[in-house]
Coordinates of C-alpha atoms in Angstrom, one line a residue:
M1 CA -14.9 -55.7 -53.9
K2 CA -16.7 -55.1 -57.2
L3 CA -15.9 -51.4 -57.1
N4 CA -12.2 -52.1 -56.5
H5 CA -12.3 -54.5 -59.4
D6 CA -14.0 -52.0 -61.7
L7 CA -11.5 -49.3 -60.8
S8 CA -8.6 -51.6 -61.4
K9 CA -9.6 -51.9 -65.0
K10 CA -8.4 -49.5 -67.7
H11 CA -11.0 -46.8 -68.4
S12 CA -11.2 -43.8 -70.7
I13 CA -11.2 -40.2 -69.5
H14 CA -15.0 -40.1 -70.0
F15 CA -15.4 -42.8 -67.4
F16 CA -13.4 -40.8 -64.8
F17 CA -15.2 -37.6 -65.8
K18 CA -18.6 -39.2 -65.1
L19 CA -17.3 -40.7 -61.9
L20 CA -16.0 -37.2 -60.8
L21 CA -19.4 -35.7 -61.5
V22 CA -21.1 -38.4 -59.4
L23 CA -18.6 -37.8 -56.5
L24 CA -19.2 -34.1 -56.9
L25 CA -23.0 -34.5 -56.5
I26 CA -22.6 -36.7 -53.5
N27 CA -20.2 -34.2 -52.0
I28 CA -22.7 -31.4 -52.6
L29 CA -25.5 -33.3 -50.9
I30 CA -23.3 -34.2 -48.0
N31 CA -22.2 -30.6 -47.6
I32 CA -25.9 -29.4 -47.6
A33 CA -26.8 -32.0 -45.0
M34 CA -23.8 -31.2 -42.8
S35 CA -24.6 -27.5 -43.1
N36 CA -28.1 -28.0 -41.9
I37 CA -26.9 -30.3 -39.1
T38 CA -24.3 -27.7 -38.1
R39 CA -26.7 -24.8 -38.3
N40 CA -29.3 -26.6 -36.0
F41 CA -26.5 -27.6 -33.6
I42 CA -25.2 -24.1 -33.4
K43 CA -28.7 -22.8 -33.0
N44 CA -29.5 -25.2 -30.1
Q45 CA -26.1 -24.4 -28.5
N46 CA -26.9 -20.7 -28.8
I47 CA -30.3 -21.2 -27.1
V48 CA -28.7 -23.2 -24.3
H49 CA -26.1 -20.4 -23.9
L50 CA -28.8 -17.7 -23.8
R51 CA -30.8 -19.7 -21.2
S52 CA -27.7 -20.2 -19.1
S53 CA -26.9 -16.4 -19.3
I54 CA -30.5 -15.6 -18.3
E55 CA -30.3 -17.9 -15.3
I56 CA -27.0 -16.3 -14.2
Y57 CA -28.5 -12.8 -14.7
A58 CA -31.6 -13.9 -12.7
D59 CA -29.5 -14.9 -9.7
S60 CA -27.7 -11.6 -9.8
V61 CA -30.9 -9.5 -10.1
N62 CA -32.5 -11.5 -7.3
E63 CA -29.6 -10.7 -5.0
K64 CA -29.8 -7.0 -5.9
L65 CA -33.6 -6.8 -5.4
H66 CA -33.3 -8.5 -2.0
S67 CA -30.6 -6.1 -1.1
V68 CA -32.8 -3.2 -2.0
E69 CA -35.7 -4.7 0.0
R70 CA -33.5 -5.2 3.1
F71 CA -32.2 -1.6 2.9
M72 CA -35.8 -0.2 2.5
Y73 CA -37.0 -2.2 5.6
S74 CA -34.0 -1.3 7.6
T75 CA -34.3 2.4 6.7
I76 CA -38.0 2.8 7.3
T77 CA -37.8 1.1 10.7
H78 CA -34.5 2.4 12.1
N79 CA -33.6 5.7 10.4
E80 CA -34.1 8.5 13.0
S81 CA -33.9 11.3 10.5
L82 CA -36.7 9.6 8.5
E83 CA -38.8 9.3 11.7
K84 CA -38.4 13.0 12.4
L85 CA -39.6 13.9 8.9
N86 CA -42.9 12.3 9.8
H87 CA -43.5 15.0 12.5
V88 CA -44.1 18.7 12.5
Q89 CA -40.8 20.6 12.7
T90 CA -39.2 23.9 11.6
F91 CA -38.1 24.3 8.0
L92 CA -34.3 24.2 8.9
E93 CA -34.9 21.0 10.9
Y94 CA -36.9 19.5 8.0
Q95 CA -34.0 20.4 5.5
E96 CA -31.4 18.9 7.8
N97 CA -33.2 15.6 8.3
L98 CA -34.1 15.4 4.6
K99 CA -30.5 15.8 3.7
K100 CA -29.4 13.0 6.0
V101 CA -32.0 10.7 4.6
Q102 CA -30.9 11.5 1.0
T103 CA -27.3 10.9 2.0
S104 CA -28.2 7.4 3.3
F105 CA -30.0 6.5 0.0
T106 CA -27.2 8.0 -2.1
E107 CA -24.5 5.9 -0.3
F108 CA -26.6 2.8 -0.8
E109 CA -27.0 3.6 -4.5
Y110 CA -23.2 4.2 -4.9
Q111 CA -22.2 1.0 -3.1
N112 CA -24.6 -1.3 -5.0
E113 CA -24.3 0.5 -8.4
T114 CA -28.1 0.5 -8.9
H115 CA -30.2 2.8 -11.1
M116 CA -33.0 2.8 -8.6
T117 CA -35.1 5.8 -7.9
F118 CA -36.3 6.1 -4.3
L119 CA -39.4 8.2 -3.4
L120 CA -40.6 9.0 0.1
E121 CA -44.1 9.8 1.4
T122 CA -45.1 10.7 5.0
D123 CA -48.2 11.6 6.9
S124 CA -46.9 15.2 7.2
T125 CA -46.6 15.7 3.5
D126 CA -49.1 15.3 0.7
H127 CA -46.5 14.8 -2.1
F128 CA -43.6 12.5 -3.0
I129 CA -40.1 13.4 -1.8
N130 CA -37.2 12.3 -4.0
V131 CA -34.5 11.0 -1.8
S132 CA -32.1 9.7 -4.5
N133 CA -31.0 10.4 -8.0
L134 CA -33.9 10.6 -10.4
Y135 CA -33.6 8.0 -13.2
I136 CA -37.2 8.5 -14.4
P137 CA -38.1 11.0 -17.1
Y138 CA -40.3 13.8 -15.6
E139 CA -43.2 12.9 -17.9
D140 CA -43.2 9.3 -16.7
Y141 CA -42.8 10.5 -13.1
L142 CA -46.1 12.4 -13.4
L143 CA -47.8 9.4 -14.9
L144 CA -46.5 7.1 -12.2
K145 CA -48.0 9.3 -9.4
S146 CA -51.4 7.9 -9.8
N147 CA -50.1 4.3 -9.7
L148 CA -48.0 5.0 -6.7
K149 CA -51.0 6.4 -4.8
S150 CA -53.0 3.2 -5.5
L151 CA -50.1 1.3 -4.0
R152 CA -50.4 3.5 -0.9
S153 CA -53.9 2.3 -0.2
D154 CA -53.0 -1.4 -1.1
I155 CA -51.1 -2.8 1.9
S156 CA -52.1 -6.4 1.3
D157 CA -49.3 -7.1 -1.2
R158 CA -45.8 -5.9 -0.8
K159 CA -44.3 -7.6 -3.9
W160 CA -42.6 -5.9 -6.8
K161 CA -45.3 -4.7 -9.3
N162 CA -45.1 -4.1 -13.0
V163 CA -46.3 -0.6 -13.9
T164 CA -46.6 0.6 -17.5
T165 CA -46.7 4.2 -18.8
K166 CA -47.0 5.4 -22.3
N167 CA -43.5 4.7 -23.4
S168 CA -41.9 2.5 -20.7
E169 CA -42.3 -0.3 -18.2
Y170 CA -41.3 0.0 -14.5
L171 CA -40.9 -2.2 -11.5
V172 CA -42.2 -0.7 -8.3
K173 CA -41.7 -1.8 -4.7
S174 CA -43.4 -0.1 -1.7
V175 CA -42.7 -0.4 2.0
H176 CA -45.2 0.9 4.6
Y177 CA -44.4 1.6 8.3
E178 CA -46.1 3.9 10.8
G179 CA -47.3 6.5 8.4
K180 CA -44.2 6.3 6.2
I181 CA -43.9 4.8 2.7
I182 CA -40.8 4.3 0.7
Y183 CA -41.1 3.5 -3.1
A184 CA -38.3 2.0 -5.2
V185 CA -38.8 2.4 -8.9
I186 CA -36.6 1.1 -11.7
S187 CA -37.2 0.9 -15.5
S188 CA -37.3 -2.4 -17.4
E189 CA -34.5 -1.0 -19.6
D190 CA -32.2 -0.5 -16.7
I191 CA -33.0 -3.9 -15.1
L192 CA -32.5 -5.7 -18.5
K193 CA -29.4 -3.7 -19.4
P194 CA -26.9 -6.6 -18.6
L195 CA -28.7 -8.8 -21.1
N196 CA -28.0 -6.3 -23.9
K197 CA -24.6 -8.0 -24.3
L198 CA -26.3 -11.1 -25.6
N199 CA -26.1 -11.7 -29.3
I200 CA -29.8 -11.6 -30.3
G201 CA -29.5 -9.7 -33.6
N202 CA -30.4 -6.2 -34.7
N203 CA -34.1 -6.9 -34.6
G204 CA -33.9 -8.9 -31.3
K205 CA -35.8 -7.6 -28.3
L206 CA -35.7 -7.8 -24.5
S207 CA -39.0 -7.3 -22.7
L208 CA -40.9 -8.0 -19.5
K209 CA -44.1 -8.5 -21.5
E210 CA -44.7 -11.1 -24.3
P211 CA -44.2 -9.4 -27.7
N212 CA -46.9 -9.6 -30.3
N213 CA -46.6 -10.6 -34.0
I214 CA -43.4 -12.7 -33.7
P215 CA -41.8 -13.3 -37.2
S216 CA -41.4 -16.9 -38.2
A217 CA -37.7 -16.6 -38.6
N218 CA -37.3 -15.4 -35.0
Y219 CA -37.2 -17.5 -31.8
L220 CA -38.7 -16.5 -28.4
I221 CA -37.2 -17.5 -25.1
H222 CA -39.6 -17.2 -22.2
A223 CA -37.9 -17.2 -18.8
Q224 CA -40.8 -17.8 -16.3
N225 CA -40.7 -16.3 -12.9
E226 CA -41.5 -19.7 -11.3
K227 CA -38.0 -20.8 -12.5
T228 CA -36.0 -17.6 -12.2
H229 CA -37.7 -16.6 -8.8
L230 CA -37.8 -13.0 -10.2
P231 CA -40.9 -10.9 -9.6
F232 CA -41.4 -10.8 -13.4
D233 CA -41.1 -12.9 -16.6
I234 CA -38.4 -12.3 -19.1
Y235 CA -39.0 -12.5 -22.9
V236 CA -36.0 -12.7 -25.2
L237 CA -36.8 -12.4 -28.9
V238 CA -33.8 -13.7 -31.0
D239 CA -33.4 -12.6 -34.6
Y240 CA -31.7 -15.7 -36.0
A241 CA -31.6 -14.4 -39.6
E242 CA -29.3 -11.7 -38.4
V243 CA -27.4 -13.8 -35.8
F244 CA -26.5 -16.5 -38.4
R245 CA -26.1 -14.3 -41.4
N246 CA -22.3 -14.7 -41.4
I247 CA -22.6 -18.4 -40.9
T248 CA -25.0 -18.7 -43.8
L249 CA -22.5 -16.8 -46.1
L250 CA -19.8 -19.2 -44.9
E251 CA -21.9 -22.2 -45.7
V252 CA -22.6 -20.9 -49.2
F253 CA -18.8 -20.3 -49.7
L254 CA -17.9 -23.8 -48.4
S255 CA -20.5 -25.3 -50.7
A256 CA -19.1 -23.5 -53.7
V257 CA -15.5 -24.5 -53.0
P258 CA -15.9 -28.2 -54.0
I259 CA -17.7 -27.2 -57.2
I260 CA -14.9 -24.8 -58.1
I261 CA -12.2 -27.3 -57.2
T262 CA -14.0 -30.0 -59.3
I263 CA -14.2 -27.7 -62.4
L264 CA -10.6 -26.7 -62.1
S265 CA -9.6 -30.4 -61.5
I266 CA -11.4 -31.4 -64.8
I267 CA -9.6 -28.7 -66.7
I268 CA -6.2 -29.7 -65.2
I269 CA -6.9 -33.4 -65.9
L270 CA -7.6 -32.8 -69.5
Y271 CA -4.5 -30.6 -69.9
I272 CA -2.3 -33.1 -68.2
R273 CA -3.7 -36.0 -70.3
Q274 CA -3.0 -34.2 -73.5
W275 CA 0.4 -32.7 -72.8
M276 CA 1.9 -35.0 -70.1
I277 CA 0.3 -38.4 -69.8
K278 CA 0.3 -39.2 -73.5
P279 CA 4.0 -38.3 -74.1
I280 CA 5.0 -40.1 -71.0
T281 CA 3.0 -43.2 -72.1
R282 CA 4.8 -43.2 -75.4
L283 CA 8.2 -42.8 -73.7
T284 CA 7.3 -45.7 -71.4
E285 CA 6.4 -47.9 -74.3
R286 CA 9.7 -47.2 -76.0
L287 CA 11.6 -47.9 -72.8
S288 CA 9.9 -51.3 -72.5
Q289 CA 11.3 -52.1 -76.0
L290 CA 14.9 -51.4 -75.0
G291 CA 17.2 -54.4 -75.6
D292 CA 20.8 -55.0 -74.7
S293 CA 21.8 -55.2 -78.3
I294 CA 20.1 -51.9 -79.4
P295 CA 21.5 -48.5 -78.4
P296 CA 19.0 -46.6 -76.3
S297 CA 19.4 -43.4 -78.2
E298 CA 17.6 -44.9 -81.2
F299 CA 14.4 -45.2 -79.2
F300 CA 14.2 -41.6 -78.0
I301 CA 12.5 -39.0 -80.2
S302 CA 11.5 -35.4 -79.5
E303 CA 8.1 -35.0 -77.9
G304 CA 8.1 -31.2 -78.0
I305 CA 8.1 -30.9 -74.2
L306 CA 11.3 -29.5 -72.7
E307 CA 11.3 -31.6 -69.6
I308 CA 10.6 -34.9 -71.4
D309 CA 13.2 -34.2 -74.0
K310 CA 15.7 -33.5 -71.2
A311 CA 14.7 -36.8 -69.7
N312 CA 15.4 -38.5 -73.0
D313 CA 18.9 -37.0 -73.0
K314 CA 19.6 -38.2 -69.4
L315 CA 18.2 -41.7 -69.8
N316 CA 21.2 -42.9 -71.6
K317 CA 23.5 -41.8 -68.9
V318 CA 21.1 -43.3 -66.2
I319 CA 21.1 -46.7 -67.9
F320 CA 24.9 -46.7 -68.3
D321 CA 25.4 -45.7 -64.6
M322 CA 23.1 -48.4 -63.3
Q323 CA 25.8 -51.1 -63.5
E324 CA 28.1 -48.9 -61.4
L325 CA 25.3 -48.3 -58.9
K326 CA 24.7 -52.0 -58.6
I327 CA 28.4 -52.6 -57.9
R328 CA 28.4 -49.9 -55.2
E329 CA 25.3 -51.4 -53.6
Y330 CA 26.9 -54.8 -53.6
H331 CA 30.0 -53.4 -51.7
S332 CA 27.7 -51.5 -49.3
Q333 CA 25.8 -54.7 -48.5
L334 CA 29.1 -56.5 -47.9
E335 CA 30.2 -53.8 -45.5
L336 CA 26.9 -53.9 -43.7
K337 CA 27.1 -57.7 -43.4
K338 CA 30.6 -57.3 -42.0
I339 CA 29.3 -54.9 -39.3
E340 CA 26.4 -57.3 -38.5
L341 CA 28.9 -60.2 -38.3
N342 CA 31.1 -58.3 -36.0
Y343 CA 28.1 -57.5 -33.8
L344 CA 27.1 -61.1 -33.7
K345 CA 30.7 -62.1 -32.9
N346 CA 30.7 -59.6 -30.1
Q347 CA 27.5 -61.1 -28.7
I348 CA 28.5 -64.7 -28.9
R349 CA 31.7 -64.5 -26.8
P350 CA 32.5 -68.3 -26.7
H351 CA 35.4 -67.8 -24.4
F352 CA 33.1 -66.3 -21.7
Y353 CA 30.8 -69.3 -21.8
L354 CA 33.8 -71.7 -21.6
N355 CA 35.1 -69.8 -18.6
M356 CA 31.6 -70.1 -16.9
L357 CA 31.6 -73.9 -17.5
S358 CA 35.1 -74.2 -16.2
M359 CA 34.2 -72.3 -13.0
I360 CA 31.1 -74.5 -12.5
H361 CA 33.2 -77.6 -13.0
S362 CA 35.8 -76.4 -10.5
M363 CA 33.0 -75.6 -7.9
L364 CA 31.5 -79.0 -8.4
Q365 CA 34.9 -80.6 -7.5
T366 CA 35.1 -78.5 -4.3
K367 CA 31.3 -79.0 -3.6
N368 CA 30.6 -75.2 -3.5
Y369 CA 26.9 -75.8 -4.2
K370 CA 25.7 -72.5 -2.9
E371 CA 28.1 -70.6 -5.2
I372 CA 27.2 -73.0 -8.1
E373 CA 23.5 -72.1 -7.6
E374 CA 24.2 -68.4 -7.5
L375 CA 26.5 -68.6 -10.6
T376 CA 24.0 -70.7 -12.5
I377 CA 21.2 -68.1 -11.8
L378 CA 23.5 -65.2 -12.8
T379 CA 24.7 -66.9 -15.9
S380 CA 21.1 -67.7 -16.8
N381 CA 20.0 -64.1 -16.4
Y382 CA 23.1 -63.0 -18.4
L383 CA 22.4 -65.3 -21.3
R384 CA 18.7 -64.6 -21.2
H385 CA 19.4 -60.9 -21.7
L386 CA 21.8 -61.7 -24.6
F387 CA 19.3 -63.8 -26.4
M388 CA 16.5 -61.2 -25.9
A389 CA 18.7 -58.3 -27.0
N390 CA 17.9 -58.8 -30.6
Q391 CA 16.6 -55.2 -31.0
D392 CA 18.5 -52.1 -31.7
F393 CA 17.5 -50.6 -28.3
S394 CA 16.8 -51.8 -24.8
E395 CA 15.6 -50.0 -21.7
L396 CA 18.3 -48.5 -19.4
K397 CA 17.0 -50.5 -16.4
D398 CA 17.5 -53.8 -18.2
E399 CA 21.0 -52.8 -19.4
V400 CA 22.0 -51.8 -15.8
Q401 CA 20.7 -55.0 -14.4
H402 CA 22.7 -56.9 -17.1
I403 CA 25.8 -55.1 -16.0
K404 CA 25.1 -56.0 -12.3
D405 CA 24.7 -59.7 -13.3
Y406 CA 27.9 -59.6 -15.2
L407 CA 29.8 -58.0 -12.4
E408 CA 28.4 -60.5 -9.9
I409 CA 29.8 -63.2 -12.1
Q410 CA 33.2 -61.5 -12.0
R411 CA 33.0 -61.2 -8.2
I412 CA 32.5 -64.9 -7.9
R413 CA 35.4 -65.4 -10.3
Y414 CA 37.8 -62.9 -8.9
G415 CA 36.5 -62.3 -5.4
N416 CA 36.1 -58.8 -4.0
S417 CA 38.9 -57.3 -6.2
I418 CA 36.4 -55.2 -8.2
Y419 CA 34.5 -52.2 -6.8
F420 CA 31.6 -50.9 -8.9
S421 CA 29.9 -47.6 -8.3
L422 CA 26.7 -46.6 -10.2
D423 CA 25.2 -43.1 -10.2
Y424 CA 22.0 -42.6 -12.2
N425 CA 18.5 -41.2 -11.6
S426 CA 15.8 -43.9 -11.4
E427 CA 13.6 -41.6 -13.6
L428 CA 15.8 -42.5 -16.5
Q429 CA 15.2 -46.3 -16.2
N430 CA 12.8 -46.3 -19.2
T431 CA 15.3 -44.5 -21.4
L432 CA 16.3 -46.4 -24.5
V433 CA 20.0 -47.1 -25.1
P434 CA 21.7 -49.4 -27.7
S435 CA 21.5 -53.0 -26.6
L436 CA 24.7 -54.3 -24.9
L437 CA 26.3 -50.9 -25.2
L438 CA 27.2 -50.4 -21.5
Q439 CA 28.1 -54.1 -21.0
T440 CA 30.6 -53.9 -23.9
F441 CA 32.4 -50.9 -22.3
I442 CA 32.4 -52.4 -18.8
E443 CA 33.7 -55.8 -20.1
N444 CA 36.4 -54.0 -22.1
T445 CA 37.4 -52.0 -19.0
I446 CA 37.8 -55.1 -16.9
K447 CA 39.6 -57.0 -19.6
H448 CA 42.3 -54.4 -20.1
G449 CA 42.4 -52.7 -16.7
F450 CA 41.9 -55.4 -14.0
S451 CA 44.8 -56.5 -11.9
F452 CA 44.9 -58.7 -8.7
Q453 CA 47.5 -56.4 -7.2
D454 CA 45.2 -53.5 -6.4
L455 CA 41.4 -53.0 -5.9
F456 CA 40.0 -52.3 -9.4
T457 CA 37.4 -49.5 -9.3
I458 CA 34.8 -48.8 -12.0
L459 CA 32.7 -45.7 -11.8
L460 CA 29.5 -45.4 -14.0
S461 CA 27.4 -42.3 -14.1
I462 CA 24.4 -41.7 -16.3
K463 CA 22.5 -38.4 -16.4
K464 CA 20.2 -36.4 -18.7
V465 CA 21.6 -33.1 -20.1
K466 CA 19.9 -30.4 -22.1
T467 CA 21.2 -28.6 -25.2
E468 CA 19.8 -25.8 -27.3
N469 CA 18.2 -28.3 -29.7
S470 CA 17.2 -31.3 -27.7
D471 CA 17.9 -33.6 -24.7
Y472 CA 20.7 -36.1 -24.5
I473 CA 21.9 -38.9 -22.2
Q474 CA 25.5 -38.5 -20.9
I475 CA 27.3 -41.8 -20.0
C476 CA 30.6 -41.6 -18.2
I477 CA 32.8 -44.7 -17.4
E478 CA 36.0 -44.3 -15.4
D479 CA 38.4 -46.8 -13.9
N480 CA 41.7 -46.7 -12.0
G481 CA 43.6 -49.1 -14.3
P482 CA 46.6 -48.4 -16.5
G483 CA 44.5 -46.4 -19.0
F484 CA 44.7 -46.4 -22.8
S485 CA 48.0 -46.6 -24.6
E486 CA 48.9 -43.6 -26.8
E487 CA 48.4 -45.6 -30.0
I488 CA 45.0 -47.0 -29.0
L489 CA 43.9 -43.6 -27.7
S490 CA 44.8 -41.9 -31.0
K491 CA 42.9 -44.4 -33.0
L492 CA 39.8 -44.3 -30.8
N493 CA 39.5 -40.5 -30.9
Q494 CA 39.9 -40.6 -34.7
K495 CA 37.3 -43.4 -34.8
Q496 CA 39.6 -45.8 -36.6
S497 CA 39.1 -49.5 -36.5
L498 CA 41.0 -51.5 -33.8
I499 CA 40.1 -54.9 -35.2
T500 CA 43.2 -57.1 -35.9
E501 CA 43.4 -59.8 -38.5
D502 CA 43.0 -62.5 -35.8
G503 CA 39.7 -60.9 -34.6
H504 CA 40.8 -59.0 -31.5
H505 CA 39.5 -55.6 -30.3
I506 CA 36.1 -56.2 -31.9
G507 CA 34.0 -54.8 -29.0
I508 CA 34.7 -51.0 -29.0
T509 CA 35.1 -50.8 -32.8
N510 CA 31.8 -52.7 -33.3
T511 CA 30.1 -50.3 -30.8
I512 CA 31.3 -47.2 -32.6
E513 CA 30.1 -48.6 -35.9
R514 CA 26.7 -49.3 -34.4
L515 CA 26.5 -45.8 -33.0
N516 CA 27.2 -44.4 -36.5
L517 CA 24.3 -46.5 -37.8
L518 CA 21.9 -45.7 -35.0
Y519 CA 22.7 -42.0 -34.5
P520 CA 24.2 -40.6 -37.7
N521 CA 25.9 -37.3 -36.9
D522 CA 23.9 -37.1 -33.7
Y523 CA 26.2 -38.5 -31.0
S524 CA 29.6 -37.9 -29.5
I525 CA 32.2 -40.2 -27.9
A526 CA 35.5 -39.3 -26.3
F527 CA 38.3 -41.5 -24.9
E528 CA 40.9 -40.1 -22.5
N529 CA 43.2 -40.9 -19.6
N530 CA 42.7 -39.3 -16.2
E531 CA 45.5 -37.3 -14.8
E532 CA 45.6 -39.4 -11.6
G533 CA 45.5 -42.6 -13.8
G534 CA 42.9 -44.8 -15.3
A535 CA 40.8 -44.6 -18.5
K536 CA 37.7 -42.5 -19.1
I537 CA 35.0 -42.8 -21.7
L538 CA 32.5 -40.0 -22.2
L539 CA 29.4 -40.8 -24.4
L540 CA 26.6 -38.5 -25.4
I541 CA 23.5 -40.0 -27.2
P542 CA 20.0 -38.7 -27.9
Y543 CA 17.4 -39.1 -25.2
K544 CA 14.7 -41.5 -26.4
I545 CA 11.9 -43.3 -24.6
I546 CA 9.4 -45.9 -25.8
D547 CA 6.3 -44.8 -27.6
G548 CA 4.0 -47.5 -28.9
G549 CA 5.5 -50.8 -30.0
Y550 CA 8.8 -51.7 -28.4
N551 CA 11.8 -50.4 -30.4
E552 CA 9.5 -49.6 -33.3
H553 CA 8.3 -46.1 -32.5
L554 CA 10.5 -43.8 -30.5
I555 CA 10.1 -40.2 -29.4
S556 CA 13.0 -38.0 -28.4

């Protein structure tokens, strides 16, 4: 409250300048705090993303390693060609069986898309036989021989083992069976290759061993084999300085933007104060001194600003035109009140109420208590809708029910001489239409078309139509009465008033005036006579439904 009171006082430009600097400082501090919060949030989210990616990768690798193990066990126990290689045979037989074994491993490698090197050792040979594509450099292959020979003697553990050469790391799996050994070898680079797509920075590193001398700006993610169920640990070193370099530059830019905007704002404020606010203030002071007895032109002097000088020249004309504008506004208000009065007159309908009372009185004399009860309820519903229809729009379901109540009253009054047919989709029941619009047309149709001689038919259809720009509601009312006269039809289609001096023909004219106010240049209405007889009214209004407060916020 105190701040609002201080700001409401008049202050110099120096006060607002100091206030602007304080707001700038607060803004800078908030930007720095938000930048740190955002940076930490993004960092944590990136870590979560990396951990999730590693878990997904681990599941995939586990499946591939298990597939390799199953293949190795199946081959070493059931492959006949491999069994023959373990026995003495001719050179041609040896080559033929070796080729079959190599074909088996090559097909497995192609189907599973692995970069796995498979080596074979039997009792009949004292060296390793390559039975697949060789993905190991020959230098590393020679260094691996000694490690593989140690695995041949160690049959207690058949898990995947981590073997290191001078330049690379390898995973090795051996399977022993009846003098035969199959080795599966894959480099850590190949097995970690899917993780290369992760954004860990240029200096980031993927490894199966924990890296040494980790920089303080980097972050190490350790995926332990107890959680991943892999035969090895995974270490992901993230270079956050590189990963967030673009974000840091963006933060610096965003922090500089408020400062630049503030400096430019101060310059613009000073310029506007000198060359716009002061001349306008002087002009306002002179305008406040204008009197009816003093010509306005005596108060206007040149300010040296083209726009203000033009404004001075136009002010005289504006002042002289104000009286004429007031007169026009007065007439517009009179016209609006006239329309509102006609609308109220159309609502009141004293003759309808008098007819209802007369009918009830007649029924009392004949002791038709059941019809009196029915008529009383219908009349109550009818009047309740009239009294509640004080908004511009009502829901279509309420308007339709109001028509049904009105027609039930007419049925009690005239008997079964009126047939009413309604065709509309229940999905449109929440559509908004002008209040009492349909009832006005139906009442006018009965008033000018009903006759006791023939069954009077009223057809009402309501549907939703689409145009290029938006959706509309099409309302069609038809009857089998005498139709419109040529004079009335001509006036209706030209939207001329039908109201006579004695107040007749208010309904349709008032309805057209309401449509002009509610849908300016966005509706259409046509009146015509059917070839086989009877009148027809075709109305097209925008499709609207309730959004928020009733009749206050609409969407179309």
